[in-house]
CSV table of C-alpha atoms and ligand atoms in Angstrom, one decimal:
chain,number,residue,atom,x,y,z
A,66,MET,CA,94.9,101.8,128.2
A,67,VAL,CA,94.3,105.5,128.8
A,68,ALA,CA,97.9,106.0,129.3
A,69,SER,CA,98.8,104.1,126.2
A,70,LEU,CA,96.3,106.0,124.2
A,71,GLU,CA,97.8,109.3,125.4
A,72,ARG,CA,101.2,108.3,124.2
A,73,TYR,CA,100.2,106.6,121.0
A,74,ARG,CA,97.4,107.2,118.7
A,75,SER,CA,98.5,105.2,115.7
A,76,ILE,CA,100.5,102.0,115.7
A,77,VAL,CA,102.1,100.1,112.8
A,78,VAL,CA,103.1,96.5,113.4
A,79,LEU,CA,105.4,94.8,111.0
A,80,THR,CA,105.6,91.0,111.2
A,81,GLY,CA,108.1,88.4,109.6
A,82,ALA,CA,108.7,84.7,109.5
A,83,GLY,CA,109.7,84.7,113.1
A,84,MET,CA,106.0,85.5,114.0
A,85,SER,CA,104.9,82.1,112.6
A,86,ALA,CA,107.9,80.2,113.7
A,87,ASP,CA,106.3,79.0,116.9
A,88,SER,CA,103.5,77.6,114.8
A,89,GLY,CA,105.8,75.4,113.0
A,90,VAL,CA,106.1,77.4,109.8
A,91,ALA,CA,109.8,77.6,108.6
A,92,THR,CA,111.7,80.8,108.5
A,93,PHE,CA,113.9,81.7,105.5
A,94,ARG,CA,117.2,82.4,106.9
A,95,GLY,CA,119.3,80.5,109.4
A,96,PRO,CA,120.2,76.8,109.9
A,97,ASP,CA,116.7,75.2,109.0
A,98,GLY,CA,115.5,78.1,106.9
A,99,LEU,CA,113.9,77.7,103.6
A,100,TRP,CA,116.6,79.6,101.9
A,101,GLU,CA,119.1,77.0,103.1
A,102,GLY,CA,117.4,74.3,101.2
A,103,HIS,CA,116.6,76.3,98.1
A,104,ARG,CA,118.3,78.9,96.1
A,105,VAL,CA,116.2,82.1,95.9
A,106,GLU,CA,117.0,82.4,92.1
A,107,ASP,CA,115.5,79.0,91.6
A,108,VAL,CA,112.2,79.4,93.3
A,109,ALA,CA,111.4,83.0,94.0
A,110,THR,CA,111.9,85.2,91.0
A,111,PRO,CA,109.8,85.8,87.9
A,112,GLU,CA,112.8,84.5,86.0
A,113,ALA,CA,112.7,81.2,87.8
A,114,PHE,CA,109.0,80.9,87.1
A,115,ARG,CA,109.4,81.3,83.4
A,116,ARG,CA,112.4,79.0,83.3
A,117,ASP,CA,110.9,76.2,85.4
A,118,PRO,CA,107.3,76.5,86.4
A,119,ALA,CA,106.8,73.1,87.8
A,120,LEU,CA,109.7,73.6,90.3
A,121,VAL,CA,108.2,76.9,91.5
A,122,HIS,CA,104.8,75.5,91.7
A,123,ALA,CA,106.1,72.5,93.6
A,124,PHE,CA,107.8,74.8,96.1
A,125,TYR,CA,104.7,76.9,96.8
A,126,ASP,CA,102.2,73.9,96.6
A,127,ALA,CA,104.3,72.3,99.4
A,128,ARG,CA,104.2,75.4,101.5
A,129,ARG,CA,100.4,76.0,100.9
A,130,ALA,CA,99.9,72.3,101.9
A,131,LYS,CA,101.7,72.8,105.1
A,132,LEU,CA,99.2,75.6,106.1
A,133,ASP,CA,96.7,72.8,106.8
A,134,ASN,CA,98.8,71.4,109.6
A,135,VAL,CA,99.6,74.6,111.5
A,136,GLU,CA,97.6,76.9,113.9
A,137,PRO,CA,98.1,80.6,114.9
A,138,ASN,CA,100.1,80.9,118.1
A,139,ALA,CA,99.5,83.1,121.1
A,140,GLY,CA,101.4,85.9,119.3
A,141,HIS,CA,99.0,85.9,116.5
A,142,HIS,CA,96.1,85.6,118.9
A,143,ALA,CA,97.5,88.7,120.9
A,144,LEU,CA,97.8,90.9,117.8
A,145,ALA,CA,94.1,90.0,116.8
A,146,ARG,CA,93.2,91.0,120.4
A,147,LEU,CA,95.1,94.3,119.9
A,148,ASP,CA,93.2,94.8,116.5
A,149,ALA,CA,89.8,94.2,118.2
A,150,GLN,CA,90.5,96.3,121.3
A,151,TRP,CA,92.8,99.2,120.1
A,152,PRO,CA,90.6,102.2,119.8
A,153,GLY,CA,93.4,104.2,117.9
A,154,ASP,CA,94.7,103.6,114.4
A,155,LEU,CA,96.4,100.3,113.7
A,156,LEU,CA,98.0,98.6,110.7
A,157,ILE,CA,99.5,95.1,110.9
A,158,VAL,CA,101.8,94.8,107.8
A,159,THR,CA,102.9,91.2,107.3
A,160,GLN,CA,105.7,89.9,105.1
A,161,ASN,CA,104.3,86.4,105.7
A,162,VAL,CA,102.3,84.6,103.0
A,163,ASP,CA,100.7,82.3,105.4
A,164,ASP,CA,97.1,83.0,106.7
A,165,LEU,CA,97.7,82.7,110.4
A,166,HIS,CA,97.1,86.4,111.3
A,167,GLU,CA,93.7,86.3,109.8
A,168,ARG,CA,92.9,83.0,111.1
A,169,ALA,CA,93.6,84.4,114.7
A,170,GLY,CA,91.0,87.1,113.8
A,171,ALA,CA,93.1,90.1,112.7
A,172,ARG,CA,91.4,92.5,110.3
A,173,ARG,CA,93.4,95.6,110.1
A,174,LEU,CA,96.0,93.6,108.2
A,175,LEU,CA,97.8,93.7,104.9
A,176,HIS,CA,100.0,91.2,103.0
A,177,MET,CA,102.9,93.1,101.5
A,178,HIS,CA,104.5,90.0,100.0
A,179,GLY,CA,101.1,88.3,98.8
A,180,GLU,CA,99.5,85.1,100.1
A,181,LEU,CA,100.0,81.4,99.4
A,182,LYS,CA,96.2,80.9,99.4
A,183,ARG,CA,95.7,83.2,96.3
A,184,GLY,CA,96.4,83.0,92.8
A,185,TRP,CA,97.2,85.5,90.1
A,186,CYS,CA,96.3,85.0,86.3
A,187,THR,CA,99.0,86.6,84.2
A,188,ALA,CA,96.6,86.4,81.1
A,189,CYS,CA,93.6,88.4,82.5
A,190,ASP,CA,95.5,89.9,85.7
A,191,ARG,CA,92.7,88.8,88.0
A,192,ARG,CA,93.6,87.7,91.6
A,193,PHE,CA,91.6,85.2,93.3
A,194,PRO,CA,91.5,82.8,96.4
A,195,TRP,CA,93.2,79.5,96.0
A,196,SER,CA,93.3,76.3,98.0
A,197,GLY,CA,95.0,73.0,97.3
A,198,PRO,CA,97.8,72.5,94.8
A,199,MET,CA,98.1,75.1,91.9
A,200,GLY,CA,100.7,73.4,89.6
A,201,GLU,CA,101.0,74.1,85.9
A,202,PRO,CA,97.7,72.9,84.7
A,203,ALA,CA,95.7,75.4,86.9
A,204,VAL,CA,92.9,77.0,85.3
A,205,CYS,CA,92.0,80.8,85.9
A,206,PRO,CA,88.5,81.0,87.5
A,207,GLY,CA,88.1,84.2,85.7
A,208,CYS,CA,89.1,83.8,82.1
A,209,GLY,CA,89.5,80.0,81.9
A,210,GLN,CA,93.0,80.0,80.6
A,211,THR,CA,95.3,77.2,81.5
A,212,GLY,CA,99.0,77.5,82.5
A,213,GLN,CA,98.8,81.2,83.2
A,214,VAL,CA,98.1,81.2,86.9
A,215,ARG,CA,100.9,81.8,89.3
A,216,PRO,CA,101.0,82.0,93.1
A,217,ASP,CA,100.0,85.6,94.2
A,218,ILE,CA,103.4,86.0,95.8
A,219,VAL,CA,105.8,89.1,95.6
A,220,TRP,CA,109.2,87.5,94.1
A,221,PHE,CA,112.5,89.1,94.4
A,222,GLY,CA,112.6,92.0,91.9
A,223,GLU,CA,108.8,92.7,92.1
A,224,MET,CA,107.2,95.5,94.0
A,225,PRO,CA,105.5,94.7,97.2
A,226,TYR,CA,101.8,95.5,97.5
A,227,GLU,CA,100.1,98.4,99.1
A,228,MET,CA,103.3,100.4,99.5
A,229,GLU,CA,101.4,103.8,99.4
A,230,ARG,CA,99.1,102.7,102.3
A,231,ILE,CA,102.1,101.5,104.2
A,232,ASP,CA,104.1,104.6,103.8
A,233,GLU,CA,101.2,106.8,104.8
A,234,ALA,CA,100.8,104.7,108.0
A,235,LEU,CA,104.5,104.8,108.8
A,236,MET,CA,104.4,108.7,108.3
A,237,THR,CA,101.8,109.2,111.1
A,238,ALA,CA,102.7,106.3,113.3
A,239,ASP,CA,103.5,107.0,117.0
A,240,LEU,CA,104.6,103.5,117.6
A,241,PHE,CA,106.3,101.1,115.2
A,242,VAL,CA,106.6,97.5,116.4
A,243,SER,CA,108.8,95.0,114.3
A,244,ILE,CA,108.2,91.3,115.2
A,245,GLY,CA,110.2,88.3,114.0
A,246,THR,CA,112.0,89.7,110.9
A,247,SER,CA,115.6,89.5,110.3
A,248,GLY,CA,115.7,93.0,108.7
A,249,ALA,CA,117.6,91.6,105.5
A,250,VAL,CA,114.9,92.5,103.0
A,251,TYR,CA,114.0,95.8,101.7
A,252,PRO,CA,111.6,97.8,101.6
A,253,ALA,CA,110.3,96.2,104.9
A,254,ALA,CA,113.8,96.6,106.4
A,255,GLY,CA,113.7,100.3,105.9
A,256,PHE,CA,110.3,100.8,107.6
A,257,VAL,CA,111.8,101.5,111.1
A,258,GLN,CA,113.9,104.3,109.7
A,259,THR,CA,111.0,106.0,108.1
A,260,ALA,CA,108.9,105.6,111.3
A,261,ARG,CA,111.6,106.8,113.5
A,262,TYR,CA,112.5,109.7,111.3
A,263,ARG,CA,108.9,110.8,111.6
A,264,GLY,CA,109.1,110.5,115.4
A,265,ALA,CA,107.7,107.2,116.2
A,266,ARG,CA,108.8,105.2,119.1
A,267,CYS,CA,110.3,101.9,117.7
A,268,LEU,CA,110.3,98.6,119.4
A,269,GLU,CA,111.7,95.3,118.0
A,270,ILE,CA,110.7,91.9,119.2
A,271,ASN,CA,112.9,89.0,117.9
A,272,LEU,CA,114.7,86.0,118.8
A,273,GLU,CA,118.0,87.8,118.1
A,274,PRO,CA,118.9,91.4,117.2
A,275,SER,CA,117.9,92.1,113.6
A,276,GLN,CA,120.1,93.7,111.0
A,277,GLY,CA,118.5,97.0,111.7
A,278,SER,CA,118.6,96.7,115.5
A,279,ILE,CA,120.5,99.8,116.1
A,280,PHE,CA,117.5,101.9,114.7
A,281,PHE,CA,115.1,100.6,117.4
A,282,HIS,CA,114.7,102.5,120.8
A,283,GLU,CA,114.1,99.2,122.4
A,284,THR,CA,114.8,95.5,121.4
A,285,ARG,CA,113.1,92.6,123.4
A,286,LEU,CA,114.8,89.2,122.7
A,287,GLY,CA,112.7,86.2,122.8
A,288,ARG,CA,110.0,84.1,121.2
A,289,ALA,CA,107.2,85.9,119.6
A,290,SER,CA,104.6,83.6,121.0
A,291,GLU,CA,105.6,84.8,124.6
A,292,LEU,CA,106.9,88.3,124.2
A,293,VAL,CA,104.0,89.5,121.8
A,294,PRO,CA,101.2,88.6,124.3
A,295,ALA,CA,103.1,90.3,127.1
A,296,TRP,CA,103.5,93.4,125.1
A,297,VAL,CA,99.8,93.6,124.0
A,298,ALA,CA,98.7,93.1,127.5
A,299,GLU,CA,101.0,96.0,128.6
A,300,LEU,CA,99.5,98.2,125.9
A,301,LEU,CA,95.9,97.2,126.7
A,302,THR,CA,96.1,97.6,130.4
B,48,APR,N1,110.1,84.5,117.7
B,48,APR,C1,110.6,85.7,117.3
B,48,APR,N2,111.6,85.8,116.4
B,48,APR,C2,112.0,84.6,115.8
B,48,APR,C3,111.5,83.3,116.2
B,48,APR,C4,110.5,83.4,117.3
B,48,APR,N3,109.9,82.2,117.8
B,48,APR,N4,112.1,82.3,115.5
B,48,APR,C5,112.8,83.1,114.6
B,48,APR,N5,112.8,84.3,114.8
B,48,APR,C6,113.5,85.4,114.0
B,48,APR,C7,114.9,85.0,113.5
B,48,APR,O1,115.9,85.2,114.5
B,48,APR,C8,115.0,85.9,112.3
B,48,APR,O2,115.7,87.2,112.8
B,48,APR,O3,112.9,85.8,113.0
B,48,APR,C9,113.7,86.3,112.0
B,48,APR,C10,113.2,85.6,110.7
B,48,APR,O4,113.9,86.1,109.5
B,48,APR,P1,113.9,85.7,108.1
B,48,APR,O5,114.0,84.2,108.0
B,48,APR,O6,114.9,86.3,107.3
B,48,APR,O7,112.3,86.1,107.7
B,48,APR,P2,111.8,87.5,107.3
B,48,APR,O8,112.6,88.5,108.0
B,48,APR,O9,110.3,87.4,107.5
B,48,APR,O10,112.2,87.5,105.8
B,48,APR,C11,111.8,88.5,105.0
B,48,APR,O11,112.6,87.5,103.0
B,48,APR,O12,112.9,85.9,101.4
B,48,APR,C12,112.1,86.9,101.9
B,48,APR,O13,109.9,87.2,101.0
B,48,APR,C13,110.6,86.6,102.2
B,48,APR,O14,109.1,87.8,103.4
B,48,APR,C14,110.4,87.2,103.4
B,48,APR,C15,111.4,88.1,103.5
């Protein structure tokens, strides 16, 4: 660990759907991906929600319900161990809307694309925890209005959360690690370029080279549930 600490004070980890794939959560792109069965424009834009809220709610209600049947995998547990034991700065930025990082125990975590288990009332602008189906009749626990609650998910065309905090962390990172993301969606896909430009070592862990693979110093190909524990063990020993 002393050697790691001398090399890296500050780490930023970015995770994507591939992180949770070994837990049985569907990824977006690829043969069985969520975007193979659904058009993004139908379920993941503010326009889609205005046009057909029932369809959008059904899509997210089903994904929320699935969370009850999945568990964090060895990769999530390894990142939680890193969080608990790494004495330097660490920020885990996830694009995932599942709750597997926190269920594994990660604390220095932010959900840049929102969370399935949170709702957002468009009438009073409050955000709050949510479990079970949301559906159109959902009532805001804050203002009591019906029909104004939407999943607290960042849809296409909307600004991801906490970009300032993420940018600050990327600017000062010595090590940037991207896990299980295709690199198809910005701004997350551009984090590697920011981190690298500012001098961070950049490591990618993914089943296949991502779209931004050339920007990384090193790419490790394989399953996150196997490669992440190995990488964390390397860093902490
Ligand atoms: N271990 C590691 N990587 C894996 C695994 C695994 N077990 N299984 C799949 N992968 C890789 C795939 O090869 C792919 O490159 O994970 C990546 C998943 O890519 P996407 O499905 O595109 O998911 P992600 O990059 O998280 O998508 C970004 O797109 O639609 C949006 O908002 C959604 O947050 C999401 C964003």
